[in-house]
Amino acid sequence: MKEPTDRSCEICHPGHDRSKAKGLSLKYRELLLPVVVGLLIVLGATGLVREVFGLYIFLLAALVGGVPIVFEAVKGLLRKNMNVGVLISVALIASILIGEYFAGALVVFIMHIGELLENITVAKTGNAIRKLMDLKPKTARVRRADGEVVVPIEEVKLGDRVLVKSGERIPVDGVVASGQAAVNQASLTGESIPVEVSVGNEVFEGTLNELGVLEIATTKIGRETTLAHIIKLVEEAQADKAPAQRVADRFAKYFTPIILVIALAVYFATDDVVKAITVLIVACPCALVLATPTAVIAAVGNAARRGILIKGGRSLEAAGRVNAVVVDKTGTLTYGNPQVTDIRSFSEKTQADVLIRAAIAEKFSEHPLAKAIINKAHGLEVPDPSDFQVILGRGVVAYASEQKLILGNRKLLADHQIVLPQQAEEYLLAKEANGETCLLLAEDDRFLGVISVADVLRKGTSQAIATLREAGVKKIVMLTGDNPRTAAAIASLAGIDDFAADQLPEDKVNTVKRLKQQYKVAVIGDGINDAPALATADVGIAMGVIGSDAAIEAADIALLGDNLVQAAQAILLSRKALRVIKANIYAFSLGLNIVGMYLAIYGMVGPVEAALLHNLAAFVVVLNSARLIRYKSHAALTPQQTAI
Ligand code: ADP
Ligand code: MG
């Protein structure tokens, strides 16, 4: 489906299939050739050898180093691949023919050294995958009928009980069957505060059991685990071409014939072979070909180490252009884990009566608000409703012992023509101004009371918002199905001044569409509830997706952890990557190329300087991209430190 990632310049070094060249052959090509050619050049320059062999030692150097280059170029030509290796080869052969052996040898030497440096740096950028692979334990301690045995990881089967002690990495994905532990999931989520797990919790391959003993029922092994999934996604992402890359590719295709024509023109105009050769060498667009993929690989790898999965060059480039961010309120800005803060009866019923009826209505609801009520009713007897219906963005309607229970927001009660007493209105306004969400309860069209619920802003939320703004995001909008007053209170706590309240899921989609007419929009949401809005955005960023492969697949950027700061980091990193790519293409590739051609045509540089310049450009591009491996946005500094 995807071409193998070749991270070197296919144009100047055609036919190098780096994915196959492993071990000795790679070392031979990359190390031996420049060493041998370099030694020959040094030898040729020393007195005695020079007296005996004259310039022929340089010819030998040019041949030893040049034959592989010419060979690859011809191979490329046979595949009807008009590559720039041809340019170098033509230049090399021409310089030998006119007796410029020394220049030929030097050019060859510089080409090989350049390739070596390039490969070493590129290998470093590709490191992220190896680091992820290293997280895979090789063995597992399994409970069998005859006791505990340590077996190679390949022998673990689904359902096996795996034991993990303090200090060991968890070797499978599974569910805790017994025991409890503090598990550090930093390797996957980037969050270094350990997570407490106990019976029934999910655990993941490659995470570290810091303290405790776990017996895990294996649910996923081998290629199915979250870690394996992540590795595959990072591999695919690194092979994915950014749109900027496609432009460079198309350009490179026409490059070779154009340069050949220019060089010929220079030759006929000036009758100077050396000048024409110089043009050939300096024009080789290695730097251009390397400009984008090296940056994408470095940035995607950097992000992966922090639990941020950027799904390839396309997503990276899109995220780099984002200037508006839409965040969902519940579960994104807040923990999505609301607690009941107050129960108020506006009838003869007691608080407990109100709570029990609300709990009956919510008994089968999955909504976070429902969970808050069910938790609060813990220990009370809550019968099943006989019928139950979710009204999206409004609440629930349920039937219990012949009674109709209505629980939800104002709109839901208005739908049922239920009028609130003045007293209740005042109470609601006060609660909502405080950022609480009020759930109104009615029974058979009679208003009974209110349950107030509050969610807590995530740690680092306002820091993340401030970081986005500093990074140049012009518009930040909070979307919520909640009422305008609660929305306003939460938005102001988070430092967001734009919000849209009372939004049904389809309203959220329309709001995003409207923003897209004016901005490049990123939507940050939870990947399940907010999937439609995420899909509508230019860049969909799903948060807290560890354990949910579907949510990971669907997003453009998936945050394994649920730290909003990571969303800001992802956008900052993408912006930085886009700047690096632009500098690579315009300054270090096209810019240097044009300067080089100019200097060559006006005879200010010879073939050797041309080769140096050419390799310098490629190397600068690779180094510039490599900065992205270690790039840390200031938002990366201990997100845990900042309270709301
Ligand atoms: P958000 O956009 O903040 O995630 P939702 O669209 O899920 O919110 O819900 C919007 C509003 O609808 C809630 O603030 C609440 O008033 C009401 N609501 C939704 N589901 C329920 C429920 N199960 N019980 C009570 N009220 C609900
Ligand atoms: Mg929601």
XYZ file of N, CA, C and O in Angstrom, residues 373-518:
584
model
N -25.374 11.108 39.341
C -26.581 10.859 40.133
C -26.589 9.438 40.686
O -26.889 9.206 41.863
N -26.203 8.483 39.852
C -26.200 7.092 40.302
C -25.196 6.895 41.441
O -25.469 6.215 42.425
N -24.017 7.548 41.311
C -23.039 7.464 42.395
C -23.605 8.028 43.686
O -23.399 7.471 44.762
N -24.300 9.150 43.563
C -24.839 9.805 44.754
C -25.890 8.915 45.429
O -26.018 8.889 46.649
N -26.608 8.150 44.600
C -27.683 7.305 45.130
C -27.155 5.948 45.606
O -27.930 5.061 45.971
N -25.840 5.806 45.608
C -25.237 4.544 46.013
C -25.712 4.148 47.418
O -25.708 4.965 48.328
N -26.162 2.908 47.584
C -26.637 2.467 48.894
C -28.150 2.592 49.034
O -28.746 1.958 49.889
N -28.759 3.421 48.188
C -30.231 3.525 48.218
C -30.820 2.482 47.271
O -30.174 2.072 46.306
N -32.032 2.096 47.549
C -32.681 1.127 46.657
C -33.247 1.853 45.443
O -34.113 2.722 45.570
N -32.734 1.517 44.256
C -33.182 2.189 43.036
C -33.807 1.161 42.099
O -33.094 0.380 41.462
N -35.145 1.112 42.016
C -35.765 0.134 41.116
C -35.511 0.461 39.640
O -35.199 1.605 39.301
N -35.635 -0.544 38.769
C -35.477 -0.325 37.327
C -36.665 0.459 36.791
O -37.797 0.219 37.208
N -36.423 1.367 35.846
C -37.561 1.990 35.170
C -38.191 0.975 34.212
O -37.504 0.069 33.736
N -39.508 1.097 33.954
C -40.127 0.134 33.040
C -39.864 0.534 31.589
O -39.858 -0.297 30.696
N -39.635 1.817 31.381
C -39.294 2.264 30.036
C -38.363 3.460 30.190
O -38.388 4.151 31.223
N -37.572 3.724 29.164
C -36.554 4.747 29.339
C -36.128 5.263 27.971
O -35.959 4.499 27.026
N -35.984 6.581 27.876
C -35.662 7.175 26.584
C -34.683 8.329 26.767
O -34.873 9.178 27.645
N -33.642 8.363 25.947
C -32.687 9.465 26.000
C -33.131 10.524 25.005
O -33.437 10.212 23.859
N -33.217 11.776 25.443
C -33.487 12.872 24.511
C -32.165 13.620 24.362
O -31.749 14.350 25.274
N -31.503 13.418 23.215
C -30.146 13.938 23.012
C -30.032 15.425 23.333
O -30.835 16.218 22.872
N -29.040 15.749 24.137
C -28.798 17.151 24.456
C -29.840 17.749 25.387
O -29.831 18.957 25.632
N -30.765 16.938 25.858
C -31.822 17.472 26.737
C -31.965 16.707 28.040
O -32.083 17.308 29.095
N -31.931 15.398 27.974
C -32.084 14.641 29.208
C -32.705 13.284 28.966
O -32.491 12.682 27.915
N -33.468 12.810 29.972
C -34.096 11.496 29.841
C -35.561 11.558 30.275
O -35.953 12.388 31.089
N -36.330 10.635 29.678
C -37.714 10.452 30.113
C -37.855 8.972 30.434
O -37.449 8.117 29.645
N -38.375 8.664 31.646
C -38.469 7.258 32.040
C -39.820 7.013 32.718
O -40.476 7.949 33.179
N -40.233 5.751 32.743
C -41.483 5.392 33.413
C -41.168 4.431 34.540
O -40.412 3.471 34.347
N -41.763 4.703 35.731
C -41.570 3.802 36.853
C -42.867 3.759 37.652
O -43.421 4.813 37.971
N -43.317 2.587 37.955
C -44.596 2.338 38.649
C -45.666 3.350 38.233
O -46.123 4.166 39.028
N -45.956 3.304 36.923
C -47.040 4.113 36.342
C -46.737 5.610 36.293
O -47.514 6.388 35.789
N -45.599 6.019 36.880
C -45.285 7.436 36.849
C -44.311 7.761 35.711
O -43.431 6.964 35.401
N -44.480 8.949 35.168
C -43.565 9.396 34.124
C -42.555 10.328 34.757
O -42.933 11.332 35.376
N -41.275 9.972 34.652
C -40.233 10.818 35.228
C -39.530 11.580 34.105
O -39.124 10.991 33.098
N -39.380 12.876 34.305
C -38.711 13.712 33.308
C -37.524 14.362 33.996
O -37.689 15.023 35.030
N -36.331 14.152 33.447
C -35.138 14.723 34.084
C -34.223 15.300 33.005
O -33.786 14.590 32.103
N -33.949 16.573 33.126
C -33.077 17.173 32.117
C -33.010 18.674 32.256
O -33.245 19.214 33.337
N -32.724 19.353 31.143
C -32.565 20.807 31.221
C -33.898 21.523 31.003
O -34.936 20.887 30.812
N -33.836 22.842 31.006
C -35.052 23.653 30.841
C -35.820 23.273 29.586
O -37.039 23.235 29.580
N -35.047 23.033 28.506
C -35.709 22.745 27.234
C -36.581 21.499 27.345
O -37.691 21.447 26.809
N -36.057 20.506 28.048
C -36.805 19.259 28.182
C -38.115 19.520 28.934
O -39.178 19.000 28.563
N -38.025 20.324 30.000
C -39.245 20.603 30.765
C -40.221 21.456 29.944
O -41.432 21.235 29.987
N -39.677 22.384 29.168
C -40.528 23.216 28.307
C -41.241 22.335 27.273
O -42.413 22.543 26.976
N -40.510 21.333 26.751
C -41.122 20.403 25.790
C -42.377 19.760 26.383
O -43.292 19.381 25.664
N -42.374 19.577 27.693
C -43.514 18.945 28.346
C -44.438 19.968 29.014
O -45.215 19.622 29.904
N -44.330 21.218 28.595
C -45.168 22.315 29.124
C -45.139 22.403 30.652
O -46.159 22.648 31.290
N -43.958 22.179 31.220
C -43.872 22.291 32.672
C -43.304 23.662 33.019
O -42.255 24.053 32.498
N -43.992 24.395 33.867
C -43.554 25.745 34.215
C -42.835 25.703 35.562
O -43.265 25.019 36.480
N -41.753 26.457 35.659
C -40.997 26.491 36.912
C -41.483 27.638 37.778
O -41.742 28.729 37.274
N -41.557 27.420 39.083
C -41.903 28.526 39.967
C -40.767 29.547 39.999
O -39.604 29.196 39.760
N -41.106 30.795 40.311
C -40.143 31.887 40.336
C -38.930 31.563 41.221
O -37.779 31.768 40.842
N -39.236 31.003 42.384
C -38.203 30.599 43.363
C -37.152 29.685 42.728
O -35.953 29.851 42.935
N -37.641 28.728 41.971
C -36.739 27.773 41.327
C -35.877 28.481 40.286
O -34.671 28.222 40.179
N -36.466 29.386 39.538
C -35.713 30.141 38.523
C -34.531 30.862 39.171
O -33.414 30.842 38.659
N -34.810 31.506 40.313
C -33.744 32.245 40.990
C -32.636 31.308 41.449
O -31.448 31.595 41.299
N -33.056 30.179 41.989
C -32.086 29.176 42.447
C -31.206 28.712 41.284
O -29.969 28.652 41.385
N -31.837 28.423 40.150
C -31.102 27.943 38.978
C -30.077 28.972 38.504
O -28.923 28.632 38.233
N -30.518 30.238 38.432
C -29.601 31.273 37.939
C -28.360 31.354 38.823
O -27.240 31.468 38.328
N -28.568 31.274 40.144
C -27.432 31.363 41.057
C -26.489 30.174 40.866
O -25.263 30.329 40.794
N -27.063 28.988 40.743
C -26.246 27.781 40.571
C -25.453 27.837 39.259
O -24.267 27.520 39.204
N -26.151 28.235 38.199
C -25.513 28.237 36.883
C -24.406 29.277 36.786
O -23.361 29.030 36.174
N -24.634 30.419 37.435
C -23.598 31.446 37.416
C -22.340 30.927 38.094
O -21.231 31.405 37.856
N -22.520 29.933 38.928
C -21.417 29.332 39.656
C -20.767 28.187 38.865
O -19.874 27.502 39.347
N -21.228 27.964 37.637
C -20.638 26.920 36.793
C -21.241 25.552 37.015
O -20.746 24.564 36.478
N -22.293 25.469 37.815
C -22.909 24.162 38.037
C -23.984 23.885 36.986
O -24.531 24.807 36.390
N -24.245 22.619 36.749
C -25.279 22.222 35.800
C -26.478 21.728 36.605
O -26.317 20.902 37.500
N -27.658 22.241 36.290
C -28.830 21.856 37.065
C -29.699 20.891 36.286
O -30.023 21.135 35.122
N -30.039 19.782 36.910
C -30.929 18.821 36.279
C -32.288 18.947 36.955
O -32.405 18.818 38.178
N -33.301 19.229 36.132
C -34.633 19.480 36.673
C -35.436 18.198 36.633
O -35.412 17.473 35.632
N -36.125 17.925 37.735
C -36.899 16.696 37.821
C -38.395 17.009 37.874
O -38.831 17.865 38.652
N -39.144 16.304 37.024
C -40.601 16.434 37.087
C -41.197 15.031 37.089
O -40.608 14.097 36.543
N -42.366 14.925 37.762
C -43.048 13.635 37.783
C -44.465 13.882 37.290
O -45.161 14.750 37.848
N -44.848 13.151 36.241
C -46.182 13.358 35.671
C -46.482 14.840 35.453
O -47.508 15.362 35.917
N -45.595 15.518 34.834
C -45.786 16.929 34.499
C -45.854 17.862 35.704
O -46.316 18.995 35.622
N -45.384 17.391 36.843
C -45.328 18.262 38.013
C -43.863 18.425 38.409
O -43.144 17.436 38.612
N -43.423 19.658 38.520
C -42.040 19.947 38.860
C -41.754 19.576 40.314
O -42.476 19.996 41.211
N -40.712 18.761 40.549
C -40.429 18.306 41.912
C -39.207 18.981 42.534
O -39.230 19.369 43.701
N -38.134 19.063 41.758
C -36.928 19.612 42.374
C -35.759 19.655 41.409
O -35.894 19.358 40.225
N -34.598 20.009 41.970
C -33.408 20.215 41.151
C -32.217 19.476 41.756
O -32.027 19.518 42.976
N -31.465 18.801 40.914
C -30.192 18.247 41.365
C -29.085 19.021 40.661
O -29.077 19.117 39.433
N -28.174 19.604 41.444
C -27.076 20.367 40.831
C -25.834 19.497 40.786
O -25.555 18.742 41.714
N -25.139 19.657 39.710
C -23.962 18.831 39.464
C -22.837 19.751 39.029
O -23.080 20.723 38.327
N -21.615 19.466 39.474
C -20.486 20.286 39.016
C -19.350 19.396 38.570
O -19.104 18.342 39.140
N -18.721 19.847 37.541
C -17.567 19.129 37.020
C -16.346 19.992 37.323
O -16.472 21.200 37.491
N -15.182 19.380 37.398
C -13.981 20.129 37.735
C -13.169 20.354 36.469
O -13.035 19.452 35.644
N -12.650 21.561 36.343
C -11.776 21.867 35.217
C -10.520 20.999 35.303
O -9.962 20.829 36.381
N -10.073 20.466 34.165
C -8.854 19.661 34.183
C -7.661 20.506 34.592
O -7.589 21.687 34.274
N -6.713 19.862 35.236
C -5.461 20.533 35.569
C -4.795 21.002 34.284
O -4.739 20.275 33.309
N -4.264 22.193 34.307
C -3.513 22.666 33.147
C -4.389 23.205 32.031
O -3.867 23.608 31.003
N -5.712 23.207 32.247
C -6.590 23.677 31.172
C -6.303 25.114 30.779
O -6.096 25.415 29.609
N -6.238 26.011 31.784
C -6.048 27.416 31.410
C -4.651 27.644 30.845
O -4.459 28.485 29.970
N -3.699 26.843 31.310
C -2.347 26.937 30.752
C -2.355 26.538 29.276
O -1.754 27.191 28.428
N -3.068 25.442 28.984
C -3.133 24.967 27.602
C -3.786 26.019 26.710
O -3.311 26.289 25.604
N -4.850 26.643 27.210
C -5.547 27.668 26.422
C -4.620 28.863 26.189
O -4.497 29.370 25.073
N -3.933 29.277 27.253
C -3.018 30.414 27.119
C -1.911 30.093 26.108
O -1.533 30.940 25.302
N -1.405 28.853 26.155
C -0.342 28.453 25.233
C -0.820 28.523 23.786
O -0.106 28.992 22.903
N -2.040 28.050 23.563
C -2.586 28.085 22.207
C -2.664 29.529 21.714
O -2.321 29.832 20.577
N -3.107 30.396 22.603
C -3.252 31.788 22.204
C -1.897 32.394 21.871
O -1.738 33.057 20.862
N -0.906 32.118 22.729
C 0.448 32.618 22.472
C 0.982 32.116 21.148
O 1.711 32.798 20.447
N 0.615 30.874 20.827
C 1.126 30.267 19.593
C 0.482 30.893 18.363
O 0.838 30.553 17.245
N -0.456 31.794 18.569
C -1.029 32.494 17.425
C -2.377 31.952 16.985
O -2.854 32.302 15.913
N -2.993 31.093 17.794
C -4.346 30.648 17.476
C -5.282 31.823 17.741
O -5.320 32.360 18.843
N -5.982 32.261 16.691
C -6.723 33.520 16.793
C -8.045 33.352 17.519
O -8.529 34.242 18.187
N -8.675 32.189 17.336
C -10.006 32.030 17.892
C -10.094 30.712 18.649
O -9.718 29.666 18.121
N -10.561 30.794 19.884
C -10.767 29.588 20.676
C -12.225 29.583 21.129
O -12.683 30.538 21.754
N -12.932 28.547 20.773
C -14.367 28.495 21.051
C -14.692 27.239 21.844
O -14.220 26.147 21.514
N -15.483 27.399 22.903
C -15.942 26.234 23.650
C -17.357 25.877 23.184
O -18.197 26.756 23.031
N -17.601 24.605 22.936
C -18.937 24.154 22.552
C -19.506 23.280 23.653
O -18.803 22.472 24.242
N -20.790 23.451 23.920
C -21.404 22.601 24.929
C -22.913 22.507 24.722
O -23.531 23.417 24.165
N -23.457 21.409 25.157
C -24.904 21.248 25.149
C -25.523 21.845 26.402
O -26.732 21.885 26.566
N -24.648 22.309 27.276
C -25.105 22.870 28.542
C -25.685 24.269 28.322
O -25.559 24.837 27.254
N -26.292 24.841 29.342
C -26.933 26.158 29.202
C -25.905 27.289 29.185
O -24.780 27.115 29.645
N -26.297 28.457 28.659
C -25.345 29.557 28.466
C -24.683 30.038 29.753
O -23.524 30.446 29.725
N -25.396 30.011 30.884
C -24.801 30.554 32.106
C -23.710 29.636 32.651
O -22.622 30.081 33.006
N -23.995 28.329 32.710
C -22.963 27.393 33.146
C -21.789 27.455 32.173
O -20.623 27.471 32.577
N -22.121 27.501 30.875
C -21.081 27.569 29.850
C -20.192 28.783 30.082
O -18.962 28.685 30.062
N -20.829 29.949 30.358
C -20.061 31.182 30.551
C -19.131 31.052 31.748
O -17.969 31.470 31.700
N -19.644 30.435 32.819
C -18.830 30.309 34.030
C -17.608 29.424 33.769
O -16.484 29.773 34.133
N -17.826 28.280 33.111
C -16.707 27.361 32.841
C -15.729 27.998 31.859
O -14.511 27.930 32.036
N -16.271 28.643 30.824
C -15.410 29.273 29.824
C -14.518 30.315 30.478
O -13.320 30.389 30.193
N -15.082 31.090 31.393
C -14.253 32.142 31.980
C -13.196 31.544 32.904
O -12.075 32.033 32.970
N -13.528 30.448 33.588
C -12.511 29.761 34.398
C -11.365 29.271 33.521
O -10.196 29.312 33.900
N -11.696 28.797 32.324
C -10.680 28.235 31.433
C -9.931 29.320 30.665
O -8.917 29.046 30.037
N -10.445 30.548 30.734
C -9.808 31.629 30.000
C -10.225 31.690 28.539
O -9.485 32.146 27.681
N -11.433 31.201 28.252
C -11.958 31.229 26.884
C -13.067 32.269 26.822
O -13.957 32.274 27.670
N -13.034 33.167 25.826
C -14.083 34.179 25.822
C -15.190 33.908 24.808
O -16.217 34.562 24.810
N -14.965 32.932 23.942
C -15.971 32.597 22.951
C -16.598 31.261 23.289
O -15.882 30.292 23.496
N -17.925 31.209 23.344
C -18.515 29.887 23.534
C -19.874 29.825 22.866
O -20.503 30.846 22.594
N -20.296 28.633 22.552
C -21.641 28.423 22.041
C -22.291 27.390 22.938
O -21.747 26.296 23.122
N -23.438 27.735 23.536
C -24.119 26.834 24.458
C -25.364 26.246 23.804
O -25.668 26.579 22.652
N -26.036 25.379 24.520
C -27.261 24.736 24.019
C -27.051 24.044 22.679
O -27.927 24.055 21.823
N -25.879 23.486 22.472
C -25.563 22.896 21.172
C -25.896 21.404 21.159
O -25.341 20.626 21.927
N -26.786 21.014 20.263
C -27.009 19.593 20.021
C -25.859 19.110 19.145
O -25.185 19.920 18.513
N -25.632 17.782 19.092
C -24.499 17.304 18.283
C -24.469 17.886 16.866
O -23.416 18.258 16.365
N -25.644 17.999 16.221
C -25.623 18.530 14.844
C -25.333 20.030 14.820
O -24.772 20.540 13.865
N -25.687 20.739 15.908
C -25.324 22.161 15.980
C -23.808 22.314 16.052
O -23.237 23.231 15.475
N -23.184 21.395 16.790
C -21.725 21.462 16.927
C -21.085 21.330 15.551
O -20.162 22.069 15.207
N -21.598 20.390 14.761
C -21.070 20.203 13.408
C -21.243 21.481 12.593
O -20.316 21.936 11.910
N -22.424 22.101 12.690
C -22.669 23.319 11.919
C -21.786 24.474 12.377
O -21.304 25.252 11.554
N -21.572 24.571 13.691
C -20.690 25.626 14.199
C -19.284 25.455 13.620
O -18.655 26.422 13.192
N -18.805 24.194 13.603
C -17.467 23.937 13.062
C -17.432 24.294 11.569
O -16.495 24.933 11.088
N -18.475 23.914 10.835
C -18.519 24.231 9.400
C -18.453 25.738 9.172
O -17.773 26.208 8.276
N -19.208 26.482 10.013
C -19.220 27.939 9.850
C -17.829 28.516 10.089
O -17.341 29.332 9.316
N -17.171 28.038 11.143
C -15.831 28.532 11.448
C -14.853 28.212 10.325
O -13.948 28.978 10.026
N -15.072 27.052 9.690
C -14.143 26.616 8.640
C -14.126 27.557 7.440
O -13.165 27.587 6.687
N -15.216 28.321 7.263
C -15.229 29.253 6.136
C -14.185 30.344 6.323
O -13.735 30.950 5.370
N -13.834 30.594 7.583
C -12.943 31.713 7.856
C -11.585 31.275 8.400
O -10.610 32.000 8.289
